[in-house]
PDB file of C-alpha atoms in Angstrom:
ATOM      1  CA  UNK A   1     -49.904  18.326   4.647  1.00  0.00           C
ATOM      2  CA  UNK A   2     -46.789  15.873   5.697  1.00  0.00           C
ATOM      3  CA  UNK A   3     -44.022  16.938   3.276  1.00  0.00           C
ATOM      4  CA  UNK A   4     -41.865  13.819   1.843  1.00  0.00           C
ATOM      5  CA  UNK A   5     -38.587  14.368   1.078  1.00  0.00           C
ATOM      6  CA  UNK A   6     -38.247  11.613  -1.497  1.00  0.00           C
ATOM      7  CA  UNK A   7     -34.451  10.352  -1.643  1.00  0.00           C
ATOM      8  CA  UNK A   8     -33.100  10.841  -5.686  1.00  0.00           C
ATOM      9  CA  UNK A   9     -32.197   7.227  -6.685  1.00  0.00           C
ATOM     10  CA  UNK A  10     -28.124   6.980  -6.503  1.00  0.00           C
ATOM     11  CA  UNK A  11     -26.425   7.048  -9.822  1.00  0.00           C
ATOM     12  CA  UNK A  12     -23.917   3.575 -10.250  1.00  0.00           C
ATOM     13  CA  UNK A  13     -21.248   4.737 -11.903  1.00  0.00           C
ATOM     14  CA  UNK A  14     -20.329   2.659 -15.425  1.00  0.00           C
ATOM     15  CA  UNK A  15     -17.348   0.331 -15.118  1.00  0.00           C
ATOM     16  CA  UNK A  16     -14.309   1.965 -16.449  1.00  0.00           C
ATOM     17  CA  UNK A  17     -13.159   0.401 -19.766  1.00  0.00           C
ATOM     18  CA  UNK A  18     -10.170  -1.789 -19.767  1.00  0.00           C
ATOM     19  CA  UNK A  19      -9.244   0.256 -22.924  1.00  0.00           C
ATOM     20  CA  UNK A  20     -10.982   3.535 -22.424  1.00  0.00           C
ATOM     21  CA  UNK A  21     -10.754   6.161 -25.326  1.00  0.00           C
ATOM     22  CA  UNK A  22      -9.385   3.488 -27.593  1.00  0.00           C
ATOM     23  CA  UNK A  23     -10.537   1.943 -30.478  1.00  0.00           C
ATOM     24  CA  UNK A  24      -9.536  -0.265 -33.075  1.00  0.00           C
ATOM     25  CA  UNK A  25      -8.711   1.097 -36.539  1.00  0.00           C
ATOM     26  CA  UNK A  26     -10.790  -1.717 -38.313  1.00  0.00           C
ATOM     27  CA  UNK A  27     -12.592   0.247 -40.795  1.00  0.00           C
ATOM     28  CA  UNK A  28      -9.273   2.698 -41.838  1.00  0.00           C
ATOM     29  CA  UNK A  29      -8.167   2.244 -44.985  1.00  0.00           C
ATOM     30  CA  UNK A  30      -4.299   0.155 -44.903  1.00  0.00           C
ATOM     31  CA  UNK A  31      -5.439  -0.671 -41.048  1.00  0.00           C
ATOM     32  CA  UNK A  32      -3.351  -4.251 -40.396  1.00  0.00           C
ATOM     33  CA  UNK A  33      -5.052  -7.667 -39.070  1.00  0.00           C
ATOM     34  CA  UNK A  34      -7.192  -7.095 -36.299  1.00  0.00           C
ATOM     35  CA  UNK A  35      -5.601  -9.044 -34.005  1.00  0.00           C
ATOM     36  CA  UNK A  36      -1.842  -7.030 -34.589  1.00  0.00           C
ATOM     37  CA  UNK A  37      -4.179  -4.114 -33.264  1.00  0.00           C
ATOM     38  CA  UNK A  38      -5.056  -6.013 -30.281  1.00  0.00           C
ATOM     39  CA  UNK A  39      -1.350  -7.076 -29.648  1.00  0.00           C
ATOM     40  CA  UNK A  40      -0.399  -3.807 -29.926  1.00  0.00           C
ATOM     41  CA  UNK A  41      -2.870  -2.325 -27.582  1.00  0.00           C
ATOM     42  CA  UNK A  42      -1.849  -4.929 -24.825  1.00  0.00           C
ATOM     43  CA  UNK A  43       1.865  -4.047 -25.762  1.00  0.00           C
ATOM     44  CA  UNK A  44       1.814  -0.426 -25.057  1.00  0.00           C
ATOM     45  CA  UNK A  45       0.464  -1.075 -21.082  1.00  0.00           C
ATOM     46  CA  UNK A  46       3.236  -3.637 -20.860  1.00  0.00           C
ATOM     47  CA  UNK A  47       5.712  -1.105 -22.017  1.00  0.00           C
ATOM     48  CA  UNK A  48       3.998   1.417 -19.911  1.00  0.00           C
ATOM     49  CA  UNK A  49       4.245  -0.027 -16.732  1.00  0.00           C
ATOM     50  CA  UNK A  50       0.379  -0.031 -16.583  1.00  0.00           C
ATOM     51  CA  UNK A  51       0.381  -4.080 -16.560  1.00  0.00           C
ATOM     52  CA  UNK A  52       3.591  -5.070 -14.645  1.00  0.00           C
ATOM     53  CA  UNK A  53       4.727  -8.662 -14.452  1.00  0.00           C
ATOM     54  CA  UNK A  54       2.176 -10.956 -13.200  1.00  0.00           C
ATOM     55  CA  UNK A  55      -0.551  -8.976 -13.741  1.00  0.00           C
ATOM     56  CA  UNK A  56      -3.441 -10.596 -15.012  1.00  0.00           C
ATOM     57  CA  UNK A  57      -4.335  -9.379 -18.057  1.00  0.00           C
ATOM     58  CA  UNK A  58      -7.837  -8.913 -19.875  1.00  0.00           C
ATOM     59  CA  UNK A  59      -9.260 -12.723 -20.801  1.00  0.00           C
ATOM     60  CA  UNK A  60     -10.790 -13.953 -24.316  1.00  0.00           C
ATOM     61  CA  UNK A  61     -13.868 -12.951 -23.191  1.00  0.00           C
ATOM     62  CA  UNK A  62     -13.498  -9.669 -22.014  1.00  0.00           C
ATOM     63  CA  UNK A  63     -11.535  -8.732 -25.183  1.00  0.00           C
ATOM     64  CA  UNK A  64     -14.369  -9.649 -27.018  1.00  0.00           C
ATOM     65  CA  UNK A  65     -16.714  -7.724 -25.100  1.00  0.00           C
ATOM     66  CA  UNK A  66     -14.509  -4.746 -24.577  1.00  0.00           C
ATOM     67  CA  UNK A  67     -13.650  -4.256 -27.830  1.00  0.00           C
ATOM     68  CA  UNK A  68     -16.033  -6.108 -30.115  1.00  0.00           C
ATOM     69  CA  UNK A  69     -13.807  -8.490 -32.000  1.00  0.00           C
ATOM     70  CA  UNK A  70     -14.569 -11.950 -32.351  1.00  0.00           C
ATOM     71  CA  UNK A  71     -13.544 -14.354 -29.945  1.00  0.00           C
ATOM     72  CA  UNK A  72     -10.697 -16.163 -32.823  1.00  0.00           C
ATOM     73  CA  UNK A  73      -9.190 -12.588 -32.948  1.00  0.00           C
ATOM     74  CA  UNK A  74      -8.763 -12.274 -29.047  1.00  0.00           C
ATOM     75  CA  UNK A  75      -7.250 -15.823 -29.356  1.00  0.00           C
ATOM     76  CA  UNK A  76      -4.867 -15.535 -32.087  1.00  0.00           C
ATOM     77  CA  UNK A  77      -3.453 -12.603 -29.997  1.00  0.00           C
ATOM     78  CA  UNK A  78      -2.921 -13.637 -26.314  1.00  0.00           C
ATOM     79  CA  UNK A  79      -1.511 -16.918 -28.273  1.00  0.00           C
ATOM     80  CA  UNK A  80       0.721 -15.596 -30.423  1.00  0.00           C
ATOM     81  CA  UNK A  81       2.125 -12.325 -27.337  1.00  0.00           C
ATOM     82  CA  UNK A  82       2.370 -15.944 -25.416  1.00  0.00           C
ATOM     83  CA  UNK A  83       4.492 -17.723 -27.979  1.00  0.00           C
ATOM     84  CA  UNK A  84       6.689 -14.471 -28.000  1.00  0.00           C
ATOM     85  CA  UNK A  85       7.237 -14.631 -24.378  1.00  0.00           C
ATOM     86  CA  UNK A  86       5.880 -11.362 -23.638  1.00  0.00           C
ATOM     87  CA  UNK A  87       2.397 -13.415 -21.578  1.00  0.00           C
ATOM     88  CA  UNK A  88       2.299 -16.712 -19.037  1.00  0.00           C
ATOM     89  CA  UNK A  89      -0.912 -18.233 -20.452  1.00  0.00           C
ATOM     90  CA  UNK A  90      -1.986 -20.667 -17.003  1.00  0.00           C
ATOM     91  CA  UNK A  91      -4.849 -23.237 -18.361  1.00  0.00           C
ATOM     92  CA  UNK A  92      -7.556 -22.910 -16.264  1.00  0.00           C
ATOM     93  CA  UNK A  93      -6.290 -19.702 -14.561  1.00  0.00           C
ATOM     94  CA  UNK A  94      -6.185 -16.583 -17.048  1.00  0.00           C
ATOM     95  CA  UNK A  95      -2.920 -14.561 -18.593  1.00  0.00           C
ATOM     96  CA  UNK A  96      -0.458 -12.582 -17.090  1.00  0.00           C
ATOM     97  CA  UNK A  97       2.221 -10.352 -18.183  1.00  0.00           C
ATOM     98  CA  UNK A  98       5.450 -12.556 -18.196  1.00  0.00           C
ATOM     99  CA  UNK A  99       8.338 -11.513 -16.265  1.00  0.00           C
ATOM    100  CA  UNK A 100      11.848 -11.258 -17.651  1.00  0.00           C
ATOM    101  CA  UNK A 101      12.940 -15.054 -18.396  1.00  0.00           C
ATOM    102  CA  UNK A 102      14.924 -17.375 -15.526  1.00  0.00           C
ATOM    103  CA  UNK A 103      17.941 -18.108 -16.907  1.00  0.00           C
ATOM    104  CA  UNK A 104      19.695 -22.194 -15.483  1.00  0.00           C
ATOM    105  CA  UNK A 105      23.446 -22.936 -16.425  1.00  0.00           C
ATOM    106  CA  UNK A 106      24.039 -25.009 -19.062  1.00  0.00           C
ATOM    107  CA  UNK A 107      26.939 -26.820 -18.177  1.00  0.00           C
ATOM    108  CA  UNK A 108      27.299 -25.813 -14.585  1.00  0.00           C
ATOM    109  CA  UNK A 109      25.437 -28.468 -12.176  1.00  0.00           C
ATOM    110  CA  UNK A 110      23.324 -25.975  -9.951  1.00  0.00           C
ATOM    111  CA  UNK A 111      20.673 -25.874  -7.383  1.00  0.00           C
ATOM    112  CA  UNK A 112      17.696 -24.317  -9.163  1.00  0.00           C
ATOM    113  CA  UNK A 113      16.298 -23.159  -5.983  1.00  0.00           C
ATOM    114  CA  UNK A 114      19.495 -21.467  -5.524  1.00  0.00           C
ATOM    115  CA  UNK A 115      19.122 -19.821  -8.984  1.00  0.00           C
ATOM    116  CA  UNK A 116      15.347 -18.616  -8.520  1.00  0.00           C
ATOM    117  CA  UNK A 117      16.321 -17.131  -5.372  1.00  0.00           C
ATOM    118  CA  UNK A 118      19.481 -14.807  -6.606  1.00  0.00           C
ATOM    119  CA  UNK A 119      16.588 -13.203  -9.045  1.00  0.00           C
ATOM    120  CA  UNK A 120      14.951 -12.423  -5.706  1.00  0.00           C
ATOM    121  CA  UNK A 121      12.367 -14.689  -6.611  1.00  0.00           C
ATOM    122  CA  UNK A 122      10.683 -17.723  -4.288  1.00  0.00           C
ATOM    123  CA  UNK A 123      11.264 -21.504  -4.851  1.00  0.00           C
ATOM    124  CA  UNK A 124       8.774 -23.841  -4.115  1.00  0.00           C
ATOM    125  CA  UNK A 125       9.019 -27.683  -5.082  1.00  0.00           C
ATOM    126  CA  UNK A 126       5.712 -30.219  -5.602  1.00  0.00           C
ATOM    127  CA  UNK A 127       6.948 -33.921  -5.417  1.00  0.00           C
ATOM    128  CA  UNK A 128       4.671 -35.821  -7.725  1.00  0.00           C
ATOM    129  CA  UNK A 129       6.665 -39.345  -7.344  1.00  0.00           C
ATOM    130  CA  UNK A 130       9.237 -40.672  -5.033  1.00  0.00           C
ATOM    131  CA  UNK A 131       9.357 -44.886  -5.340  1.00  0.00           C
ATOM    132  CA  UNK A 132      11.841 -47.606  -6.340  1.00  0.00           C
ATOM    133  CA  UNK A 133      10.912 -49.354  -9.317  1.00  0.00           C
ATOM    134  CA  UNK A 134      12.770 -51.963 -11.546  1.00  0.00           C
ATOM    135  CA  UNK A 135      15.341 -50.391 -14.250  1.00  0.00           C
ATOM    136  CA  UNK A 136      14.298 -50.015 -17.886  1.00  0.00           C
ATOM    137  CA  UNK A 137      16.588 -50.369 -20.380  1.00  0.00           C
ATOM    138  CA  UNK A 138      17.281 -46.569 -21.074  1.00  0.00           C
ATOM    139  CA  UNK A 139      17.763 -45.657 -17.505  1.00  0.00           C
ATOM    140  CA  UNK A 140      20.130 -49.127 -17.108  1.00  0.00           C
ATOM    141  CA  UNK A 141      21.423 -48.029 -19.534  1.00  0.00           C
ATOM    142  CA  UNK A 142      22.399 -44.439 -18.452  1.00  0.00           C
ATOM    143  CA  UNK A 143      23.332 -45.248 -14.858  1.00  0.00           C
ATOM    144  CA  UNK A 144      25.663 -48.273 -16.381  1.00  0.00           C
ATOM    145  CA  UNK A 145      23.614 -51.113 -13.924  1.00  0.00           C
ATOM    146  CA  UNK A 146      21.612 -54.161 -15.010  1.00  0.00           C
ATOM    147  CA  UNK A 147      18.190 -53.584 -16.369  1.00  0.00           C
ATOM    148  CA  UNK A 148      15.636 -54.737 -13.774  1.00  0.00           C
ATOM    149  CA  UNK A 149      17.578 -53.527 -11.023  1.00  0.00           C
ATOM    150  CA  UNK A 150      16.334 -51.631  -8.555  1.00  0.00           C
ATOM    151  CA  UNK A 151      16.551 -47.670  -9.116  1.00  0.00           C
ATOM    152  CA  UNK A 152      15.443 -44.703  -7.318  1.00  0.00           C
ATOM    153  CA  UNK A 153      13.091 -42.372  -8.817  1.00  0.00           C
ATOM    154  CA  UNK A 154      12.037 -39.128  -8.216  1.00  0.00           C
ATOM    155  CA  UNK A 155       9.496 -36.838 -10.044  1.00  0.00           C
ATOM    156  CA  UNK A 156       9.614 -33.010  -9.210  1.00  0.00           C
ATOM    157  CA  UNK A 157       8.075 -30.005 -10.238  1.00  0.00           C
ATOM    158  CA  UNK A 158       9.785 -27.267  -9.893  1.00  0.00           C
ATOM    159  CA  UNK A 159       7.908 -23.451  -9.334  1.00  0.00           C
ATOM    160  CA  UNK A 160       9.450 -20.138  -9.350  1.00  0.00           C
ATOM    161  CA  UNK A 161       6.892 -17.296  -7.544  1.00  0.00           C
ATOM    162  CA  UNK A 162       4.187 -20.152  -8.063  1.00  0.00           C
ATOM    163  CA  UNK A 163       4.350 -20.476 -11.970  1.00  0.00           C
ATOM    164  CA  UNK A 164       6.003 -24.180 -12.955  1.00  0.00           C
ATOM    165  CA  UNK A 165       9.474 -23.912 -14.263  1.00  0.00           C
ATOM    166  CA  UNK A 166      11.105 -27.019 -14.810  1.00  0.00           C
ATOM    167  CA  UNK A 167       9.980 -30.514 -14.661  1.00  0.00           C
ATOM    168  CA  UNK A 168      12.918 -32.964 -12.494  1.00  0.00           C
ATOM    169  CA  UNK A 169      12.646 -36.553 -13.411  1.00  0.00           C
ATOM    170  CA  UNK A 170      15.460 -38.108 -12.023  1.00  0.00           C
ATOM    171  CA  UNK A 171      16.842 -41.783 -11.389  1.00  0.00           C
ATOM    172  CA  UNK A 172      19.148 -42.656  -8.507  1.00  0.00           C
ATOM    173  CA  UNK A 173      21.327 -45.157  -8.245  1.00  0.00           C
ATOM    174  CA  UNK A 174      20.656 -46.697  -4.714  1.00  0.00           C
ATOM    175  CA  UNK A 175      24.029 -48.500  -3.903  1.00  0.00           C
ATOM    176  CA  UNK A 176      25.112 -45.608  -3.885  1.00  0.00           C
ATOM    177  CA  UNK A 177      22.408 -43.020  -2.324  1.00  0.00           C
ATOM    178  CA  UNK A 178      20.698 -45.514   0.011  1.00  0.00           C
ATOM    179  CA  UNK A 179      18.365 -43.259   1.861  1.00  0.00           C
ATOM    180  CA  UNK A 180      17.561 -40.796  -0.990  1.00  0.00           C
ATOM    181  CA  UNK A 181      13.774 -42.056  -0.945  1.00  0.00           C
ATOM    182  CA  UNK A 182      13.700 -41.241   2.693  1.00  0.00           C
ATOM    183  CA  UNK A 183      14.282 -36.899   2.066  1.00  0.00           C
ATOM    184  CA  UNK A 184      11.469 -34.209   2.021  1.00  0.00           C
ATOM    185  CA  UNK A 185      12.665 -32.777  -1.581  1.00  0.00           C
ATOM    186  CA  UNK A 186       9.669 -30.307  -0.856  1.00  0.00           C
ATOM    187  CA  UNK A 187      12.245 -28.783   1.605  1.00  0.00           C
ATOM    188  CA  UNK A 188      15.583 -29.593   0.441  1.00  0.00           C
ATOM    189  CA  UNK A 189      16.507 -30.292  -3.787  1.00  0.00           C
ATOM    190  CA  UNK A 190      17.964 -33.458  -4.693  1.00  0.00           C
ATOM    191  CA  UNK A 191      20.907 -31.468  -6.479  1.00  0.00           C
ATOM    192  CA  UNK A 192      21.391 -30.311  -2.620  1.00  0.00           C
ATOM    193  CA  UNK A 193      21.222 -33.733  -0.836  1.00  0.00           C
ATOM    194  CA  UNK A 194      23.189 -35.207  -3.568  1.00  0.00           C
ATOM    195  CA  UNK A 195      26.051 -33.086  -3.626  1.00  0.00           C
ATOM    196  CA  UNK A 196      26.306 -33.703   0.219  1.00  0.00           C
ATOM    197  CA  UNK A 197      26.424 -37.670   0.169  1.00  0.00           C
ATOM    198  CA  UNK A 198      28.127 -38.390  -2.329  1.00  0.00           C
ATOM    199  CA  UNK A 199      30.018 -35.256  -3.921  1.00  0.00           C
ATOM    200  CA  UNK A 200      29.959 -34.335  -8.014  1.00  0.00           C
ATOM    201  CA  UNK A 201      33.111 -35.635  -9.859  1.00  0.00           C
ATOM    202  CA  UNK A 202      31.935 -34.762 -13.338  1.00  0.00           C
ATOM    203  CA  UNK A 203      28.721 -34.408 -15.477  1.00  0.00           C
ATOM    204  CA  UNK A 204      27.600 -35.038 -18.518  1.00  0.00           C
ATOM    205  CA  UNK A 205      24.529 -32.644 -20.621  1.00  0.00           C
ATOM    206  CA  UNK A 206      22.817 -32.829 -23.580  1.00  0.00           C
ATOM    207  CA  UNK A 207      20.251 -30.388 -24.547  1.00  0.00           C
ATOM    208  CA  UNK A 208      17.600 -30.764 -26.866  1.00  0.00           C
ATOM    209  CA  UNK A 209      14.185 -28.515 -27.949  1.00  0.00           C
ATOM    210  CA  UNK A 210      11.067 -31.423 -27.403  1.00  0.00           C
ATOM    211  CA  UNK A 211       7.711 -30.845 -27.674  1.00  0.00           C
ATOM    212  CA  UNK A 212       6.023 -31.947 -23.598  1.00  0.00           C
ATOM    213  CA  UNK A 213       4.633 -35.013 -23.398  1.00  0.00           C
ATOM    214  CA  UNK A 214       0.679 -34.518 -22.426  1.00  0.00           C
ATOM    215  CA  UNK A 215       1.372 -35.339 -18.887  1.00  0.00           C
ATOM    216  CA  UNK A 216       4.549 -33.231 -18.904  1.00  0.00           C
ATOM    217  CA  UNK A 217       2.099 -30.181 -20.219  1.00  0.00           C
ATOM    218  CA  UNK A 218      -0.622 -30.940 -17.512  1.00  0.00           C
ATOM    219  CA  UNK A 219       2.365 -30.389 -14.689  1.00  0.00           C
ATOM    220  CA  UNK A 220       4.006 -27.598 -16.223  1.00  0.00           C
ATOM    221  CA  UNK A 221       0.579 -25.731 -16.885  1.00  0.00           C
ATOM    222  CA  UNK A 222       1.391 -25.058 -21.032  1.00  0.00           C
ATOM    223  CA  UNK A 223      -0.038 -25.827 -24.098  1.00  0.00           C
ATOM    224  CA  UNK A 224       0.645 -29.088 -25.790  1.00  0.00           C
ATOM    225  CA  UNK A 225       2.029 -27.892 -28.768  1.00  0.00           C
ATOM    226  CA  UNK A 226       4.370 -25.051 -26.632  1.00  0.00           C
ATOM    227  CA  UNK A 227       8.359 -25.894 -26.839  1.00  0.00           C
ATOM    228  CA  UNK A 228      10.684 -26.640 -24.062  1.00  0.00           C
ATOM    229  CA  UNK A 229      14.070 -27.599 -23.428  1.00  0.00           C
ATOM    230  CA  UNK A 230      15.264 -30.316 -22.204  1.00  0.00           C
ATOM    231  CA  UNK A 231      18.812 -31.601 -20.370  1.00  0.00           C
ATOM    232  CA  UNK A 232      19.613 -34.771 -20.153  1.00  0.00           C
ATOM    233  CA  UNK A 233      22.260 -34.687 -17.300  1.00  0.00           C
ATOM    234  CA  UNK A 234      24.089 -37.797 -15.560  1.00  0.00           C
ATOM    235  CA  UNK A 235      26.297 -37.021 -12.981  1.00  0.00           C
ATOM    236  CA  UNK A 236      29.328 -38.806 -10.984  1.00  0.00           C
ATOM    237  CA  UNK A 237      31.026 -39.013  -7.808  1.00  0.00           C
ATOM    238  CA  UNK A 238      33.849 -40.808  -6.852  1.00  0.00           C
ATOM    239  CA  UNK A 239      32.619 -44.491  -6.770  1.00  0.00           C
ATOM    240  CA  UNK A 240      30.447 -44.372 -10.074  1.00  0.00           C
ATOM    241  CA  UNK A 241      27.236 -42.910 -11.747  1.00  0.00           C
ATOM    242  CA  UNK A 242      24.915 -41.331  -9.073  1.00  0.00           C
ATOM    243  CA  UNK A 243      22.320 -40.184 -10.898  1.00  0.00           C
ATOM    244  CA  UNK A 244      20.376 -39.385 -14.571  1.00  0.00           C
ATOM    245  CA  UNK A 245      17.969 -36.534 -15.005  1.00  0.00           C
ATOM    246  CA  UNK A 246      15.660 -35.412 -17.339  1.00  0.00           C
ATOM    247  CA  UNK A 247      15.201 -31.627 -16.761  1.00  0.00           C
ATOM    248  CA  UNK A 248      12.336 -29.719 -18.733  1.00  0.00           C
ATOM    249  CA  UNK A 249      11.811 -26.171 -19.248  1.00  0.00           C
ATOM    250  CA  UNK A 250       8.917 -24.292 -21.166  1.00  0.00           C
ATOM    251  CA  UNK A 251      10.540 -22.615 -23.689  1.00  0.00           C
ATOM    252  CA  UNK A 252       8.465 -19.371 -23.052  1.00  0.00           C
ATOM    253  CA  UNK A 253       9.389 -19.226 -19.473  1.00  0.00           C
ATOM    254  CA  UNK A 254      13.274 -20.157 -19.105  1.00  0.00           C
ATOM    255  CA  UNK A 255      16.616 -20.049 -21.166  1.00  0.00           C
ATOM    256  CA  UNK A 256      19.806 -21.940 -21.201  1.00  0.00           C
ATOM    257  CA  UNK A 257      23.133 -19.857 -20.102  1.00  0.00           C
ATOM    258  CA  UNK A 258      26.406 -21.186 -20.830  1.00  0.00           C
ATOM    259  CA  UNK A 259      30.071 -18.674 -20.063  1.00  0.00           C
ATOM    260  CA  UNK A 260      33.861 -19.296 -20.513  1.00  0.00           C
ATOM    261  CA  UNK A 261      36.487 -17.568 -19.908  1.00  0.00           C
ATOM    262  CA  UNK A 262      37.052 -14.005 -19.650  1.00  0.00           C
ATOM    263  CA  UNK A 263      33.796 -11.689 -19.531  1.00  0.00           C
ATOM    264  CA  UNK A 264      35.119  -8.121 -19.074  1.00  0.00           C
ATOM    265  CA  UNK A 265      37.543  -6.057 -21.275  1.00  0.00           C
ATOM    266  CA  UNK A 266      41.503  -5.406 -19.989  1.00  0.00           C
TER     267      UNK A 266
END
């Protein structure tokens, strides 16, 4: 008789739990909301070192499945560790542990890719308009020319490590920057080429927190209702105004610096 050595069926092993030998505290008496639990829980790997920034972290979905909460619960709490800037919530893309915030001087006219790369970071710029178009009355207004005139315009996105930072929407004076339409600002910033043709004199900011326009959201990857700064910065060389920018920042992701005078003790 033909002996037949039958092969024993391999065992798959079981996924490993995102949260293994957790559980929520739900049913203990003075337990919190359910979704502080789940903050919490996402906290302490963030504080660990177990999720380091830009990991992706554990989506709606597999919350709800991993721990058996409802799907408003999972919500509530990658929204609100978002809103505290603690998570990078991409549309489309998932959540991932937020790094420590870029910081842009606030009265200091600097090149952001300049600033991005001092954090030992990496700039990258998407141009999303570069035209001439006829002068409204706000941006005659701010570069001091006759509305209807020809301007310069420039719409930028700026990325830091490949997460949208600041929004550039900028209007050039052209009698004064001629060829400005005719640079690769994918390569080079306009605060770069600017300085270079026709050199800063003075500057003038004014911040204010905005809510993004639905198209400023869209490029910036946020939430509508998410707040950002803005600067409104016109700048001068010699001759007269050069340009006015609109500069916007998601409020989760960036903060405003401003230092004078002395900074150490003696």
């Amino acid at each position: 008789m033909t002996k037949i050595n039958a092969q024993r069926p391999t065992r798959q092993k079981k996924p490993t739990s995102l949260f293994a030998g957790e559980t929520l505290r739900e049913e203990r008496e003075g337990a919190g909301p359910l979704y502080l639990e789940v903050k919490q829980m996402i906290l302490d790997r963030i504080h660990r070192g177990e999720w380091p920034p830009n990991h992706r972290i554990p989506s709606e979905n597999e919350l709800v499945s991993e721990l058996g909460i409802s799907k408003m619960t999972a919500n509530r709490a990658l929204r609100e560790l978002a809103h505290e800037g603690e998570l990078v919530r991409v549309q489309g893309v998932g959540s991932f542990v937020a790094q420590k915030k870029g910081y842009s001087a606030l009265f200091e006219v600097r090149n952001i890719a300049e600033e991005i790369a001092e954090r030992g970071h990496i700039h990258a710029a998407s141009v999303v308009v570069l035209a001439d178009q006829a002068a409204s009355p706000d941006v005659a207004d701010a570069l001091d020319i006759a509305i209807g005139a020809p301007v310069l315009h420039s719409l930028i996105v700026h990325h830091e490590n490949d997460v949208p930072v600041q929004i550039e929407d900028r209007f050039v004076n052209p009698d004064l920057v001629p060829d400005y339409l005719s640079q690769d600002f994918s390569v080079i910033t306009p605060n770069v080429y600017l300085s270079q043709v026709a050199p800063l004199t003075g500057s003038e900011h004014v911040v204010e927190s905005v809510l993004a326009q639905p198209w400023e959201a869209k490029l910036l990857v946020i939430l509508h209702n998410e707040p950002c700064l803005m600067i409104r910065r016109r700048t001068w060389s010699a001759n007269g105004i050069v340009s006015a920018a609109r500069l916007i920042y998601p409020g989760t992701r960036y903060r405003l610096e401003s230092r004078q005078g002395k900074t150490t003790p003696g």
